[in-house]
Coordinates of C-alpha atoms in Angstrom, one line a residue:
M1002 CA -2.5 -32.5 5.7
R1003 CA -2.7 -30.9 8.8
K1004 CA -3.3 -26.4 7.9
V1005 CA -0.9 -24.0 9.0
S1006 CA -3.0 -21.6 11.1
I1007 CA -3.0 -17.7 9.7
Q1008 CA -1.7 -17.0 13.2
T1009 CA 1.3 -18.9 12.7
R1010 CA 1.9 -17.8 9.0
Y1011 CA 2.3 -14.2 9.9
E1012 CA 4.3 -14.8 13.0
R1013 CA 6.9 -16.7 10.0
L1014 CA 6.6 -14.3 7.4
A1015 CA 6.8 -11.5 10.0
A1016 CA 10.3 -12.8 11.1
E1017 CA 10.8 -13.1 7.0
I1018 CA 10.8 -9.5 7.0
E1019 CA 12.5 -8.7 9.4
S1020 CA 15.3 -11.1 8.5
V1021 CA 15.2 -10.2 4.6
C1022 CA 15.5 -6.2 5.9
R1023 CA 18.9 -7.2 8.1
E1024 CA 19.9 -9.1 5.0
A1025 CA 19.6 -6.2 3.4
G1026 CA 21.1 -3.4 5.6
R1027 CA 17.9 -2.2 6.5
D1028 CA 15.7 -1.1 10.1
P1029 CA 12.7 -3.6 9.8
D1030 CA 11.3 -1.2 11.4
E1031 CA 11.2 0.6 8.3
V1032 CA 9.0 -1.8 6.5
V1033 CA 5.2 -1.7 7.7
F1034 CA 3.7 -4.7 6.6
V1035 CA 0.2 -4.9 4.8
A1036 CA -2.1 -8.4 5.6
V1037 CA -4.1 -7.8 2.7
S1038 CA -7.6 -8.9 4.2
K1039 CA -9.7 -8.5 1.2
T1040 CA -10.9 -11.9 0.4
V1041 CA -11.3 -13.0 4.5
G1042 CA -14.1 -11.7 6.6
P1043 CA -13.7 -10.7 10.4
D1044 CA -12.9 -13.5 12.5
E1045 CA -9.7 -14.6 10.4
V1046 CA -8.6 -10.2 10.9
A1047 CA -8.6 -11.1 14.3
Q1048 CA -6.6 -14.1 13.6
A1049 CA -4.4 -12.2 12.1
A1050 CA -4.8 -9.2 14.7
A1051 CA -4.4 -12.1 17.2
A1052 CA -0.6 -12.6 15.7
G1053 CA 0.4 -9.8 16.1
A1054 CA -0.7 -7.6 12.3
C1055 CA -1.6 -4.1 12.9
N1056 CA -2.1 -2.9 9.7
F1057 CA -4.5 -4.6 7.1
G1058 CA -5.1 -3.7 3.2
E1059 CA -8.3 -4.1 1.9
N1060 CA -9.6 -3.0 -1.7
R1061 CA -13.2 -2.4 -2.1
P1062 CA -15.3 -0.2 0.3
E1063 CA -17.4 -2.3 1.7
G1064 CA -14.9 -4.3 3.3
L1065 CA -13.4 -1.2 5.1
L1066 CA -16.6 -0.1 6.2
E1067 CA -17.3 -3.9 7.9
K1068 CA -13.9 -4.3 9.1
Q1069 CA -11.9 -1.3 9.8
P1070 CA -15.0 -0.3 12.3
L1071 CA -14.3 -3.7 14.5
F1072 CA -10.8 -3.0 14.2
S1073 CA -10.2 0.8 14.7
N1074 CA -7.0 -0.2 16.4
A1075 CA -5.8 -0.8 12.8
A1076 CA -3.8 1.5 10.1
W1077 CA -7.0 -0.1 7.5
H1078 CA -4.4 1.0 3.7
F1079 CA -7.7 1.6 1.1
I1080 CA -5.0 -0.7 -2.0
G1081 CA -8.2 -0.6 -5.3
N1082 CA -9.8 1.0 -7.4
I1083 CA -11.6 4.3 -6.1
Q1084 CA -14.6 5.0 -7.4
S1085 CA -16.3 9.2 -7.2
R1086 CA -19.3 8.0 -5.7
R1087 CA -17.6 5.9 -2.2
I1088 CA -14.9 8.6 -1.8
G1089 CA -16.6 9.7 1.5
D1090 CA -16.8 5.9 2.4
I1091 CA -13.0 5.7 2.0
V1092 CA -11.9 8.9 3.3
A1093 CA -14.0 8.5 6.4
H1094 CA -12.4 5.2 6.6
A1095 CA -8.8 4.9 5.8
D1096 CA -5.5 5.6 7.1
I1097 CA -3.8 5.8 4.2
V1098 CA -4.8 6.2 0.0
H1099 CA -2.2 3.8 -2.4
S1100 CA -4.0 3.4 -5.2
L1101 CA -4.7 7.9 -7.0
Y1102 CA -3.7 8.8 -9.7
Q1103 CA -6.3 10.8 -11.3
Q1104 CA -6.6 14.8 -10.1
R1105 CA -10.6 14.0 -10.6
H1106 CA -10.7 12.4 -7.3
A1107 CA -7.7 14.2 -6.0
D1108 CA -10.6 16.9 -5.6
K1109 CA -12.9 15.0 -4.3
I1110 CA -10.6 13.4 -1.8
D1111 CA -9.3 16.6 -0.6
A1112 CA -12.7 18.3 0.0
A1113 CA -14.2 14.7 1.8
A1114 CA -11.2 15.0 3.8
R1115 CA -11.8 18.8 4.5
A1116 CA -15.3 18.3 5.1
A1117 CA -14.2 16.0 7.6
G1118 CA -11.6 17.5 9.2
K1119 CA -8.8 15.0 8.5
V1120 CA -6.0 15.4 6.0
Q1121 CA -5.8 12.2 3.6
D1122 CA -2.2 10.4 3.5
V1123 CA -1.6 9.7 -0.5
L1124 CA 0.4 7.0 -2.7
L1125 CA -0.5 7.7 -6.6
E1126 CA -0.3 5.0 -7.7
V1127 CA 2.7 4.5 -11.0
N1128 CA 2.1 2.0 -13.8
V1129 CA 6.3 1.6 -13.8
S1130 CA 6.6 -1.4 -16.1
G1131 CA 3.6 0.4 -18.4
E1132 CA 1.8 -2.5 -18.6
A1133 CA -1.9 -1.7 -20.8
S1134 CA -3.3 -4.1 -18.1
K1135 CA -2.2 -1.5 -15.3
S1136 CA -3.9 1.2 -13.7
G1137 CA -1.9 4.1 -12.8
L1138 CA 0.5 7.0 -13.5
A1139 CA 2.9 6.9 -16.2
P1140 CA 6.3 8.1 -14.8
D1141 CA 6.3 11.4 -16.9
A1142 CA 3.0 12.1 -15.3
V1143 CA 3.6 11.9 -12.8
E1144 CA 5.0 15.6 -11.5
P1145 CA 2.6 17.7 -13.2
M1146 CA 0.2 15.1 -10.7
L1147 CA 2.4 15.2 -7.5
A1148 CA 2.8 19.8 -8.0
H1149 CA -1.7 19.3 -8.5
C1150 CA -2.4 17.0 -5.4
L1151 CA 0.9 19.7 -3.3
A1152 CA -2.2 22.5 -3.9
L1153 CA -5.1 20.6 -2.1
P1154 CA -4.8 21.5 1.1
G1155 CA -7.0 18.0 2.7
L1156 CA -3.8 15.2 0.7
R1157 CA -0.6 14.7 2.4
V1158 CA 1.8 13.0 -0.1
R1159 CA 3.6 10.2 1.2
G1160 CA 4.9 8.7 -1.3
L1161 CA 4.3 6.1 -4.5
M1162 CA 2.6 3.1 -5.5
T1163 CA 3.4 0.2 -8.3
M1164 CA 3.1 -3.1 -9.1
A1165 CA 5.4 -5.3 -10.6
P1166 CA 3.7 -7.8 -13.3
Q1167 CA 3.8 -11.1 -12.3
G1168 CA 6.2 -14.4 -13.0
D1169 CA 8.7 -12.3 -13.7
L1170 CA 10.8 -11.3 -10.8
Q1171 CA 13.6 -10.0 -12.5
R1172 CA 11.8 -7.5 -14.0
A1173 CA 10.0 -6.8 -11.3
K1174 CA 13.2 -5.3 -9.5
A1175 CA 13.4 -3.6 -12.2
S1176 CA 9.9 -1.8 -11.8
F1177 CA 10.8 -1.1 -8.7
G1178 CA 14.4 0.4 -8.7
G1179 CA 12.3 2.6 -11.0
L1180 CA 9.5 3.3 -8.5
R1181 CA 12.9 3.8 -5.7
E1182 CA 14.6 6.4 -8.4
L1183 CA 10.9 8.5 -9.4
R1184 CA 10.6 9.0 -5.7
D1185 CA 13.9 10.6 -4.9
R1186 CA 14.1 12.7 -8.2
L1187 CA 10.9 14.1 -6.4
K1188 CA 11.6 14.8 -3.2
S1189 CA 14.7 16.9 -4.5
A1190 CA 12.9 18.3 -7.1
H1191 CA 10.9 19.6 -3.8
P1192 CA 13.3 20.4 -1.1
E1193 CA 10.1 23.6 0.1
C1194 CA 7.7 20.2 1.6
D1195 CA 9.8 20.2 5.2
D1196 CA 7.3 16.8 6.0
P1197 CA 9.7 14.6 6.9
A1198 CA 6.7 12.2 5.6
F1199 CA 7.1 13.8 2.6
M1200 CA 7.4 11.2 -0.4
H1201 CA 8.9 9.1 2.1
D1202 CA 6.4 5.7 1.0
L1203 CA 7.6 3.1 -1.7
S1204 CA 4.4 0.8 -1.7
M1205 CA 5.9 -2.2 -3.9
G1206 CA 5.6 -6.0 -3.4
M1207 CA 3.6 -8.2 -2.9
S1208 CA 3.0 -12.1 -1.7
E1209 CA 5.1 -13.4 -4.4
D1210 CA 7.7 -10.3 -5.0
W1211 CA 7.5 -8.2 -1.2
R1212 CA 11.7 -9.7 -1.4
E1213 CA 12.2 -8.0 -4.2
G1214 CA 11.3 -5.0 -3.3
I1215 CA 12.2 -4.6 0.7
A1216 CA 15.9 -5.3 -1.6
A1217 CA 14.9 -2.4 -3.7
G1218 CA 14.0 0.0 -1.2
A1219 CA 9.8 -0.8 -0.2
T1220 CA 8.7 1.5 3.0
I1221 CA 5.8 -0.8 2.7
V1222 CA 4.3 -4.3 1.4
R1223 CA 1.3 -5.8 0.4
I1224 CA 0.3 -9.4 1.8
G1225 CA -2.6 -10.9 1.7
R1226 CA -2.0 -14.9 0.7
A1227 CA 0.5 -16.0 2.1
V1228 CA -0.8 -14.9 4.8
F1229 CA -4.7 -16.0 4.7
D1230 CA -4.4 -18.8 1.4
D1231 CA -3.9 -21.7 2.9
A1232 CA -3.0 -23.2 -0.6
F1233 CA 0.4 -20.8 -0.7
E1234 CA 3.6 -21.7 -0.5

């Protein structure tokens, strides 16, 4: 069977994302399509970029260090587990960090960002489903973490991120709806934050459940295998 190229898969997904947005009554420009390139090399990134990809996601600092300098015109999203010793590398190469949920990491990102002369965009990771296998803040722990981050001048909290339970689209819908409701409550609780980017973003939806994410209000979807894995259908 003839393989479908990365370029074709990306173009098809981009068109489908636009269609799903319109079906949900949403402006497609509201949704950022992140091509999660964590399992591929620069050649595959180049193929996706040729198709129009301008946002890429990595879950390891090594991936950022390898690829971001080669594609510096793209926006790079760090979506993996944060290691204290690699925070300097992450801040130096990531436009936005999706996976912040520990105060000690917030403090270190703040220090690294200020030393680099930047403000680091971050999302707070929330374990909406309560699964023991997933990292992130419990929903009732997000407000204290947000208050801590708001006091750090090197951080800008852009919103929230979650990962839904795999293989169950109904539970995914519930998780995504819960994240949206939490975001809305937090935004309303901080009217003093007049930055339009504050609590604007919801990063939710991956290769299996991005459609449910968009229907629930996602502003960022993280799609890897459906772009880069020829076996994914």
